GROMACS .gro file of C-alpha atoms in nm:
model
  331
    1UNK     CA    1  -2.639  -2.305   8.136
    2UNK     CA    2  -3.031  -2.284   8.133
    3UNK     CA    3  -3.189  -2.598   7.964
    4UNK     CA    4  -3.367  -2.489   7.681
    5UNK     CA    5  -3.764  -2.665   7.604
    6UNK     CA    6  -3.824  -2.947   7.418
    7UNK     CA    7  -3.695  -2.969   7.068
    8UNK     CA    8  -4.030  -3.017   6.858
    9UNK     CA    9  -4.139  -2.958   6.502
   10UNK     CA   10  -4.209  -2.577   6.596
   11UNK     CA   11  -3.919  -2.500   6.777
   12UNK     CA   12  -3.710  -2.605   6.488
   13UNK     CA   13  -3.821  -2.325   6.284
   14UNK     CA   14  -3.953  -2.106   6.547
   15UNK     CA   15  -3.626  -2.055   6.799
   16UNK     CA   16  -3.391  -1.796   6.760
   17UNK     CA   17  -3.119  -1.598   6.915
   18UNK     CA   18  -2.896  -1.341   6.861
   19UNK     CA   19  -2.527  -1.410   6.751
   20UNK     CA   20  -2.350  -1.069   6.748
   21UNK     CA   21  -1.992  -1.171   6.632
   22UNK     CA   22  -2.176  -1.381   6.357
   23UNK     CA   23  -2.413  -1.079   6.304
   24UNK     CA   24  -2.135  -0.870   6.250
   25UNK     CA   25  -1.986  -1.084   5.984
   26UNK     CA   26  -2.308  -1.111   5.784
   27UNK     CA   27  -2.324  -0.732   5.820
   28UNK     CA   28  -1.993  -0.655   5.673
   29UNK     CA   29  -1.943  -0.902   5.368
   30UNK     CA   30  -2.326  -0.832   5.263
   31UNK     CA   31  -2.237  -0.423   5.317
   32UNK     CA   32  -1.905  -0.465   5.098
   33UNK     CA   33  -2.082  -0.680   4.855
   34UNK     CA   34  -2.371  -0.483   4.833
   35UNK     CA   35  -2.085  -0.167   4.773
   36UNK     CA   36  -1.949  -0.306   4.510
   37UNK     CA   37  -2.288  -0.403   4.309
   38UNK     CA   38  -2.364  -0.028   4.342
   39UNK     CA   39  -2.032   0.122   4.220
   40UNK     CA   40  -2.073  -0.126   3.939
   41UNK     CA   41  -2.404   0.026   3.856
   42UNK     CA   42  -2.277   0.424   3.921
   43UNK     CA   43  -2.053   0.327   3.652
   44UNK     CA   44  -2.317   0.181   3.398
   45UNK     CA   45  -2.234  -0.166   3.429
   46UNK     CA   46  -2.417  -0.434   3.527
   47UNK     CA   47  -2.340  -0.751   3.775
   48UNK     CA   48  -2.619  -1.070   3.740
   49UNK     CA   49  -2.973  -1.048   3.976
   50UNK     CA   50  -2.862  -1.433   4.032
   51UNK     CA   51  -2.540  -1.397   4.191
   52UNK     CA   52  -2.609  -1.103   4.426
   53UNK     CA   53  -2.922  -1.336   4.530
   54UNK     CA   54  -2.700  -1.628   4.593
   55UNK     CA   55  -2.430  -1.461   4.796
   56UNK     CA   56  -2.731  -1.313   4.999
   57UNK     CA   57  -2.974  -1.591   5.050
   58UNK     CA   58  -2.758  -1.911   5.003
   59UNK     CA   59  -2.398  -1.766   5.184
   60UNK     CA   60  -2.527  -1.521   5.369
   61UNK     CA   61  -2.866  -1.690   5.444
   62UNK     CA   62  -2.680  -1.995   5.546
   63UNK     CA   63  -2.435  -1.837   5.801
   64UNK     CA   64  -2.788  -1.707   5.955
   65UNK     CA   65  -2.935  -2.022   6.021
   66UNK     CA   66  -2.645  -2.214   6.145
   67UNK     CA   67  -2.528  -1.901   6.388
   68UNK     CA   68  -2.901  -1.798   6.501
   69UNK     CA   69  -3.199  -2.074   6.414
   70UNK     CA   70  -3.250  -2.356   6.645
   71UNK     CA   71  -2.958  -2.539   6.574
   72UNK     CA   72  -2.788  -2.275   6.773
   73UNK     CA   73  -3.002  -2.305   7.058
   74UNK     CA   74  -2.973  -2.672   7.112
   75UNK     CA   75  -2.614  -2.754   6.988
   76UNK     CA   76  -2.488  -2.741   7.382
   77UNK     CA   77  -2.736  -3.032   7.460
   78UNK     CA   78  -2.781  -3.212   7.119
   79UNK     CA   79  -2.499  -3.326   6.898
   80UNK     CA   80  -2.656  -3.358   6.598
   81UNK     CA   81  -2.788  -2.982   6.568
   82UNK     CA   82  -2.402  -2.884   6.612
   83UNK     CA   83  -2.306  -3.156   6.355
   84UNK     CA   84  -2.523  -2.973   6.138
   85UNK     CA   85  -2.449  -2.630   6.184
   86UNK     CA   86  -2.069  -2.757   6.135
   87UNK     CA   87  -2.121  -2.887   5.761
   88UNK     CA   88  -2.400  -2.560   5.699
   89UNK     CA   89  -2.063  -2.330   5.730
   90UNK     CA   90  -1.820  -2.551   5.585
   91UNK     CA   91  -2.015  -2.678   5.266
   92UNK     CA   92  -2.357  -2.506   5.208
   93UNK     CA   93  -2.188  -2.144   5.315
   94UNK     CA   94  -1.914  -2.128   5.085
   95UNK     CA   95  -2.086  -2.273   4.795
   96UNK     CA   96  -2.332  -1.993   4.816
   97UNK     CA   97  -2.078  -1.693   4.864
   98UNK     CA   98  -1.898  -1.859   4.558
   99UNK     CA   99  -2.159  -1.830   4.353
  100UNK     CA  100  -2.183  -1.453   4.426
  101UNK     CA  101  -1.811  -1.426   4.294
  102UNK     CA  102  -1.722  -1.164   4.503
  103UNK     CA  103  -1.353  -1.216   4.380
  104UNK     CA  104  -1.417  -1.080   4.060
  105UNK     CA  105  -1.650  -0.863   4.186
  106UNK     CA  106  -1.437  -0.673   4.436
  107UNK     CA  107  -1.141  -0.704   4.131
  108UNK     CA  108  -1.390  -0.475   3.939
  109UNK     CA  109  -1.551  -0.257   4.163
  110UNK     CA  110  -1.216  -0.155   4.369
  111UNK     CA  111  -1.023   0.141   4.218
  112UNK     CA  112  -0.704   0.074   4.020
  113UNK     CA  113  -0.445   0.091   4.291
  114UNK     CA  114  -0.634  -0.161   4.484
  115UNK     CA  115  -0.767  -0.367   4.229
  116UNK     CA  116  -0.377  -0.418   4.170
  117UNK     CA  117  -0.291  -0.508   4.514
  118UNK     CA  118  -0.599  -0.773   4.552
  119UNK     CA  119  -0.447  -0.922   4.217
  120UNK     CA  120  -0.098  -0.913   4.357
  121UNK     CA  121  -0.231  -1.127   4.698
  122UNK     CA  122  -0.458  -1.336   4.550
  123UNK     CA  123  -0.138  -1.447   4.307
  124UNK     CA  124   0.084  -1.469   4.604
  125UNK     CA  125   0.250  -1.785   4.725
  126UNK     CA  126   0.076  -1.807   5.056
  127UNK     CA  127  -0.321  -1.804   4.892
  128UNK     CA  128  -0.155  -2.028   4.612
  129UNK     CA  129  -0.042  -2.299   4.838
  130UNK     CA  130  -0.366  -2.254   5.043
  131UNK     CA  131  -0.635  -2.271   4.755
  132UNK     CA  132  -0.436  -2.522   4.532
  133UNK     CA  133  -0.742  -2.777   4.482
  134UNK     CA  134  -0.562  -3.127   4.667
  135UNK     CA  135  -0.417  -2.888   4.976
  136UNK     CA  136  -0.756  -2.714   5.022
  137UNK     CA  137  -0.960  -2.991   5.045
  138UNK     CA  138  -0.711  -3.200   5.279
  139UNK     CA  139  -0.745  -2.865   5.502
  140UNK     CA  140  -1.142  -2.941   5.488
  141UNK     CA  141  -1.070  -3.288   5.561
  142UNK     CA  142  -0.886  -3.234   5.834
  143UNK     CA  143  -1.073  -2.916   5.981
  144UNK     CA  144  -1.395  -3.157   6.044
  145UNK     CA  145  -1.150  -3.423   6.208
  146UNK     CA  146  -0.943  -3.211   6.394
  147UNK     CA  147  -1.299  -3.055   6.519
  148UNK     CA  148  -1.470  -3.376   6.664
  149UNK     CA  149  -1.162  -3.618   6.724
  150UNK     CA  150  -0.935  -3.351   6.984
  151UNK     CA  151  -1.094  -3.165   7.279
  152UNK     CA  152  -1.131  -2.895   6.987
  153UNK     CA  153  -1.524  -2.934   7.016
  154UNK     CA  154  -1.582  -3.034   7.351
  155UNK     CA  155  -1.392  -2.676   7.490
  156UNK     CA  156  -1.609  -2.504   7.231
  157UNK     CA  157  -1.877  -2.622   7.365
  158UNK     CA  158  -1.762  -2.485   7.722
  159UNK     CA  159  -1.566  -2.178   7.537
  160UNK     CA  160  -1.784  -1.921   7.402
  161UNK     CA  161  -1.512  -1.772   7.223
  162UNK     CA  162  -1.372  -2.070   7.114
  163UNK     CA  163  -1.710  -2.196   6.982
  164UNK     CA  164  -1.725  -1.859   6.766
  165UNK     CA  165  -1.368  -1.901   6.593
  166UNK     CA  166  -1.484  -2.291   6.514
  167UNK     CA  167  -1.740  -2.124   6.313
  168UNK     CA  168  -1.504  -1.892   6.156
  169UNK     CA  169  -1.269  -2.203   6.096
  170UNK     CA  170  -1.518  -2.393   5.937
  171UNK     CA  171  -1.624  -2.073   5.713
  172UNK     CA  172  -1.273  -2.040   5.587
  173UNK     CA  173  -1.168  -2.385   5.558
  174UNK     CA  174  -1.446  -2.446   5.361
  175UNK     CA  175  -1.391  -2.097   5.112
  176UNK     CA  176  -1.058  -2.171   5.043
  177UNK     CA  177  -1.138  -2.500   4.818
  178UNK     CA  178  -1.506  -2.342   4.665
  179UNK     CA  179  -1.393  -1.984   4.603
  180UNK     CA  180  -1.094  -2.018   4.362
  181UNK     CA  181  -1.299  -2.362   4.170
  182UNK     CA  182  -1.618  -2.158   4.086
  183UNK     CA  183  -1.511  -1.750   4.000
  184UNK     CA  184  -1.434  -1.620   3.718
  185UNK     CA  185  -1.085  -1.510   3.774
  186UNK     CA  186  -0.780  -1.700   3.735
  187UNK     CA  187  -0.701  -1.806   4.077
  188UNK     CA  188  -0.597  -2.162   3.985
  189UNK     CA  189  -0.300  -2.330   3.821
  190UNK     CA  190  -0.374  -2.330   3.418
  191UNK     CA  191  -0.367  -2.710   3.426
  192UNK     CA  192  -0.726  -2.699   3.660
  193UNK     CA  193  -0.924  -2.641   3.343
  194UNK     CA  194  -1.339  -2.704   3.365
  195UNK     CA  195  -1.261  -3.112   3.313
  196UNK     CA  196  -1.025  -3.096   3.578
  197UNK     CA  197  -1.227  -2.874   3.857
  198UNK     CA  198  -1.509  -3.098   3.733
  199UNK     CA  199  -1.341  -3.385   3.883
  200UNK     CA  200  -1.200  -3.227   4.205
  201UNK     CA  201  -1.552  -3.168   4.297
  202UNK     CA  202  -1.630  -3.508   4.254
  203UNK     CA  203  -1.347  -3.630   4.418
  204UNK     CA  204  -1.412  -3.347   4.706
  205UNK     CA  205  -1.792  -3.484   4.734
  206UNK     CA  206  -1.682  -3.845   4.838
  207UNK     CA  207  -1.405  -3.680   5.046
  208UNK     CA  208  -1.664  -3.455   5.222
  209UNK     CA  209  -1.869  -3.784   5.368
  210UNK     CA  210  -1.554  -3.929   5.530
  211UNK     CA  211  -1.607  -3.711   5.799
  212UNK     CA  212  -2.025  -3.789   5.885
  213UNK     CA  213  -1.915  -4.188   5.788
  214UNK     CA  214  -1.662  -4.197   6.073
  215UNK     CA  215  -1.871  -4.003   6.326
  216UNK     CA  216  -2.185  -4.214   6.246
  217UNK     CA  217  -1.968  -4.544   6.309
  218UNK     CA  218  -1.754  -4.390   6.565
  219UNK     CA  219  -1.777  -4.612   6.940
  220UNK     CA  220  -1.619  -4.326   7.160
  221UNK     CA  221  -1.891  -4.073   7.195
  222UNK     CA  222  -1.766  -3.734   7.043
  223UNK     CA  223  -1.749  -3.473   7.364
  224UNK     CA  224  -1.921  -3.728   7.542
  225UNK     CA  225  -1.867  -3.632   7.904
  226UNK     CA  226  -2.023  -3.270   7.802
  227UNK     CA  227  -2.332  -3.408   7.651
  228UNK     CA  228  -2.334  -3.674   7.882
  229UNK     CA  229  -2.370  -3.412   8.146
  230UNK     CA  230  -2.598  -3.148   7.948
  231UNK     CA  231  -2.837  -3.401   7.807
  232UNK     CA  232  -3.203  -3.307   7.887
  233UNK     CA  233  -3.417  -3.561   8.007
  234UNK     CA  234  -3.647  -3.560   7.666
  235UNK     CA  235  -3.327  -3.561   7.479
  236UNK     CA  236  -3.239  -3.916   7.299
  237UNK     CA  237  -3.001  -4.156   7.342
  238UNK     CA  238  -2.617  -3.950   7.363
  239UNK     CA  239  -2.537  -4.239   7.121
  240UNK     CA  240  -2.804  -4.218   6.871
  241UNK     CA  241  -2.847  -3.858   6.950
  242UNK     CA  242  -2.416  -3.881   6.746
  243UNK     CA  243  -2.543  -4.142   6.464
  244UNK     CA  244  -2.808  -3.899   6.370
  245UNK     CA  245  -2.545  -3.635   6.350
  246UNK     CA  246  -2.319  -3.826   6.172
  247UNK     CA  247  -2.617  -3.899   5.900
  248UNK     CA  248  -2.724  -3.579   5.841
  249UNK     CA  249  -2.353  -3.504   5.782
  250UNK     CA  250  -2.305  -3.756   5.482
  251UNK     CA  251  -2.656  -3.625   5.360
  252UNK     CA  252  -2.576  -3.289   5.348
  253UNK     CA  253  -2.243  -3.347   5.201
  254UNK     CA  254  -2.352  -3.551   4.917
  255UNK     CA  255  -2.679  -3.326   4.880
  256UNK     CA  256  -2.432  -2.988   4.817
  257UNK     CA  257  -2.196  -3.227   4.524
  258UNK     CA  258  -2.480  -3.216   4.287
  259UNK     CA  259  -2.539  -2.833   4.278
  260UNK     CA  260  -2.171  -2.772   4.288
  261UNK     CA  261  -2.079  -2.985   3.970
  262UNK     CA  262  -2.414  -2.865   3.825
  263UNK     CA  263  -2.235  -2.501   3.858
  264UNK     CA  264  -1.919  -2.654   3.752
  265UNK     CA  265  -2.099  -2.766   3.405
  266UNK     CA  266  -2.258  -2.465   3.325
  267UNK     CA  267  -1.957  -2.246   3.347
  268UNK     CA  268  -1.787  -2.512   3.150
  269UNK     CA  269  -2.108  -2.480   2.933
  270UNK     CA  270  -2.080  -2.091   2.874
  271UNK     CA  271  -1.725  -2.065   2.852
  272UNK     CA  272  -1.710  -2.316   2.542
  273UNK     CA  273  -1.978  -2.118   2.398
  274UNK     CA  274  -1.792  -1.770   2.437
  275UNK     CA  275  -1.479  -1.950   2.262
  276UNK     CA  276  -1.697  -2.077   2.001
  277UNK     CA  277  -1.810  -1.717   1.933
  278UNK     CA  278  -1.544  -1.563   1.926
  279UNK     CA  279  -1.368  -1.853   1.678
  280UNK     CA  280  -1.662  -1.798   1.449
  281UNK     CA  281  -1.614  -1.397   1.443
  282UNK     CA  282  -1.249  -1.496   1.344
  283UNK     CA  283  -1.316  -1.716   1.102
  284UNK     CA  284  -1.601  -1.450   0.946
  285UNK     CA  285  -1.336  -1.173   0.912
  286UNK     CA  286  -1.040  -1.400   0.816
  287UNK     CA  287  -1.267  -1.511   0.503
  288UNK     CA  288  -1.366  -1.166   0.413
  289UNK     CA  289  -0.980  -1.074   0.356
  290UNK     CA  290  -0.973  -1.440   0.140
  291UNK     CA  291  -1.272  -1.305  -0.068
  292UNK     CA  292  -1.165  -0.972  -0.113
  293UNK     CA  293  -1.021  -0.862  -0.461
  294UNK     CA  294  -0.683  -0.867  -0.457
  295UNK     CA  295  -0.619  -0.464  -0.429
  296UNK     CA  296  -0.798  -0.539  -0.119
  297UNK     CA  297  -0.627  -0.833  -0.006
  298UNK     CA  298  -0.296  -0.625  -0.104
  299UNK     CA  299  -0.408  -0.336   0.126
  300UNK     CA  300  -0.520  -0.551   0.412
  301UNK     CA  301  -0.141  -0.757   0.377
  302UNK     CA  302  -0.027  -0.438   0.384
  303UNK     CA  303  -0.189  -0.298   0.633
  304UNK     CA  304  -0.117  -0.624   0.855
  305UNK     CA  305   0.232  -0.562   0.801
  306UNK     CA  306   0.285  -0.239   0.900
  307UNK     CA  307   0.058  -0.320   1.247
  308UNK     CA  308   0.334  -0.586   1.344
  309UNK     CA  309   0.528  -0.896   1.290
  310UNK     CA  310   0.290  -1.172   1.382
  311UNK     CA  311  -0.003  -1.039   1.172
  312UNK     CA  312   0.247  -1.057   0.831
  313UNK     CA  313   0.118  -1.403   0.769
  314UNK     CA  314  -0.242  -1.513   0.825
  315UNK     CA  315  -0.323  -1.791   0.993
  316UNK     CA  316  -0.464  -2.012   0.721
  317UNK     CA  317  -0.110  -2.019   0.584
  318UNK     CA  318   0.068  -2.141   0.879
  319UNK     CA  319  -0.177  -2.400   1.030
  320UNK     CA  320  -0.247  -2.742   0.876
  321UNK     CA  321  -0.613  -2.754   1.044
  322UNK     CA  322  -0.864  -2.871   0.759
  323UNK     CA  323  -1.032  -2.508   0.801
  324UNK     CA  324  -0.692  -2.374   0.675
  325UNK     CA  325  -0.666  -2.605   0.384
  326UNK     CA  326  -0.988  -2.536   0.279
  327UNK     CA  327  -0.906  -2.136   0.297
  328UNK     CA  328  -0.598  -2.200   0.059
  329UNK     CA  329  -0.772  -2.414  -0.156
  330UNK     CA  330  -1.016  -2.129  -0.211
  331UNK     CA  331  -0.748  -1.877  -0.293
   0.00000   0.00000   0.00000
C-alpha cells in the first residue's frame, strides 16, 4: 500500500479518489429519487425544493465525502479520519436522506400495484422489529462496537471488500432508527407520537456518544498492530492519533442531536397546526347547521340521516367538552 503525503490543511479538502461501489450507490438512490420528483411533477403535483436539496446535499453529499474526500485517503494510516468517516455514514448520512422522505415519496410516485406492495413490506414483521425505535438504536449501538472492538475493522482495513460492506453497514444501521422517526408515513407503532420520537432522539443522542467515549478512553489501541505497522513517519502518536478519533466521534454525535430534534419539533409544530385547522373548519360548519333555521336544520338532520348511522346525531350532543355545551346552550 503506497503511503500517501502529508496530511495538511490543503490536503484535507483538496484529496480525492474514486470509490466506484460507493459511486454507484449515490448514482442509483439520487437517479430513483430524482424519478420520483419528476413523475410527481408529470402529474401536477408538487414535492418541497427543501427536501430534494437535503437528500442530495446532506445524504447524498455526505456519503461523498466520507467514501471519496481525504478521509478516504488516509483512513489506512490514520484512525481518526476512519473514525470519522464511520459516524459521517451512520449519523450525518441518514439524517440527511430522512429528511428527503423518500418513503413517502416513493409511496406516491410508484404506481398502484407497487405502491401496495412497498406498503405491505414496510408493515411487515421483519422492518417492524428492525425499525421499532429501542431495537434500532441498540443495532446502532452495537454496529459501532461490534466495528472497533472485534477484528471487524482491522480486516477492513486489509479487506477491500470488507471495508466497502462496513460502509454499507454503517449506512443501514444508521437508516433503520432515522428513516421511520422523521417521514411522514406511518411506519411506527401509534404509541411513538411527536412527544415520544422527541424523546427517543434524545435518548438516541446520549446513546450515540457511548461509542467515541469508550474509544477515546479505550487502553488497547483499536487495530493497533495495522496502524502500528502503516503509520507514516509524520503521522502522530497511534495513541493520540485514537483519542482524537474518539473526540471527533462524541462531537459529531452530539453536533447531529440538535438538528434532528430541531426536525423532530417542527413536524410536531406543523402537524398540531394541520389538526388545529382542520378542528376549526369543523367547528365553522358544525355551527352553521346550529344557526340555521330550523327547515334547514330539519333538512341537514335529514340529510345526515339518510348518509349513515354515525352522522344521525351531531357531535355537540354526544360530547360533554365545554365547546359542546356551549353549542346546546345556543340552541
Amino acid at each position: 500500500m503506497e503511503t500517501p503525503p502529508q496530511l495538511t490543511d490543503g490536503r484535507l479538502f483538496s484529496s480525492w479518489q474514486a470509490d466506484v461501489p460507493a459511486l454507484l450507490v449515490v448514482v442509483v438512490l439520487g437517479g430513483l429519487y430524482g424519478w420520483g420528483v419528476l413523475r410527481l411533477r408529470r402529474r401536477g403535483e408538487a414535492w418541497p425544493v427543501a427536501r430534494t436539496a437535503a437528500f442530495a446535499v446532506l445524504g447524498l453529499g455526505t456519503i461523498v465525502v466520507a467514501t471519496m474526500s481525504a478521509l478516504a485517503v488516509y483512513d489506512r494510516v490514520l484512525f481518526w479520519p476512519a473514525a470519522v468517516q464511520n459516524v459521517l455514514l451512520d449519523l450525518i448520512a441518514p439524517l440527511g436522506l430522512a429528511l428527503g422522505d423518500p418513503l413517502r415519496l416513493a409511496l406516491r410516485a410508484l404506481p398502484e400495484r407497487a405502491t401496495a406492495r412497498a406498503q405491505a413490506a414496510l408493515t411487515g414483521r421483519l422492518v417492524r422489529l428492525l425499525t421499532f425505535p429501542l431495537v434500532s438504536t441498540a443495532l446502532v449501538l452495537a454496529t459501532e462496537l461490534t466495528i472497533y472492538f472485534t477484528p471487524y475493522f482491522e480486516t477492513a482495513l486489509a479487506d477491500n471488500w470488507l471495508h466497502q460492506l462496513m460502509y454499507l453497514h454503517l449506512l443501514l444501521a444508521g437508516s433503520l432508527f432515522v428513516l421511520p422517526v422523521l417521514t411522514r408515513e406511518e411506519a411506527l407503532p401509534a404509541w411513538c407520537t411527536h412527544p415520544v420520537r422527541a424523546g427517543l432522539v434524545f435518548v438516541d443522542g446520549i446513546i450515540d456518544a457511548v461509542p467515541g467515549i469508550v474509544v477515546m478512553t479505550h487502553g488497547t489501541l483499536i487495530a493497533g498492530s495495522w496502524y502500528l505497522s502503516h503509520s507514516p513517519s509524520w503521522a502522530p502518536d497511534v495513541q493520540h492519533d485514537q483519542q482524537l478519533g474518539g473526540g471527533a466521534m462524541v462531537s459529531i454525535a452530539e453536533l447531529v442531536a440538535l438538528p434532528f430534534l430541531l426536525a423532530i419539533l417542527v413536524q410536531w409544530a406543523r402537524t398540531e397546526r394541520a389538526e388545529t385547522v382542520a378542528l376549526d373548519r369543523r367547528l365553522d360548519e358544525e355551527l352553521e347547521v346550529v344557526r340555521a333555521t330550523p327547515e334547514e336544520a330539519a333538512a341537514a338532520e335529514t340529510t345526515a340521516s339518510a348518509e349513515g348511522p354515525d352522522l344521525v346525531r351531531p357531535w355537540w350532543e354526544t360530547e360533554n367538552s365545554e365547546v359542546a355545551q356551549r353549542i346546546r346552550g345556543q340552541r
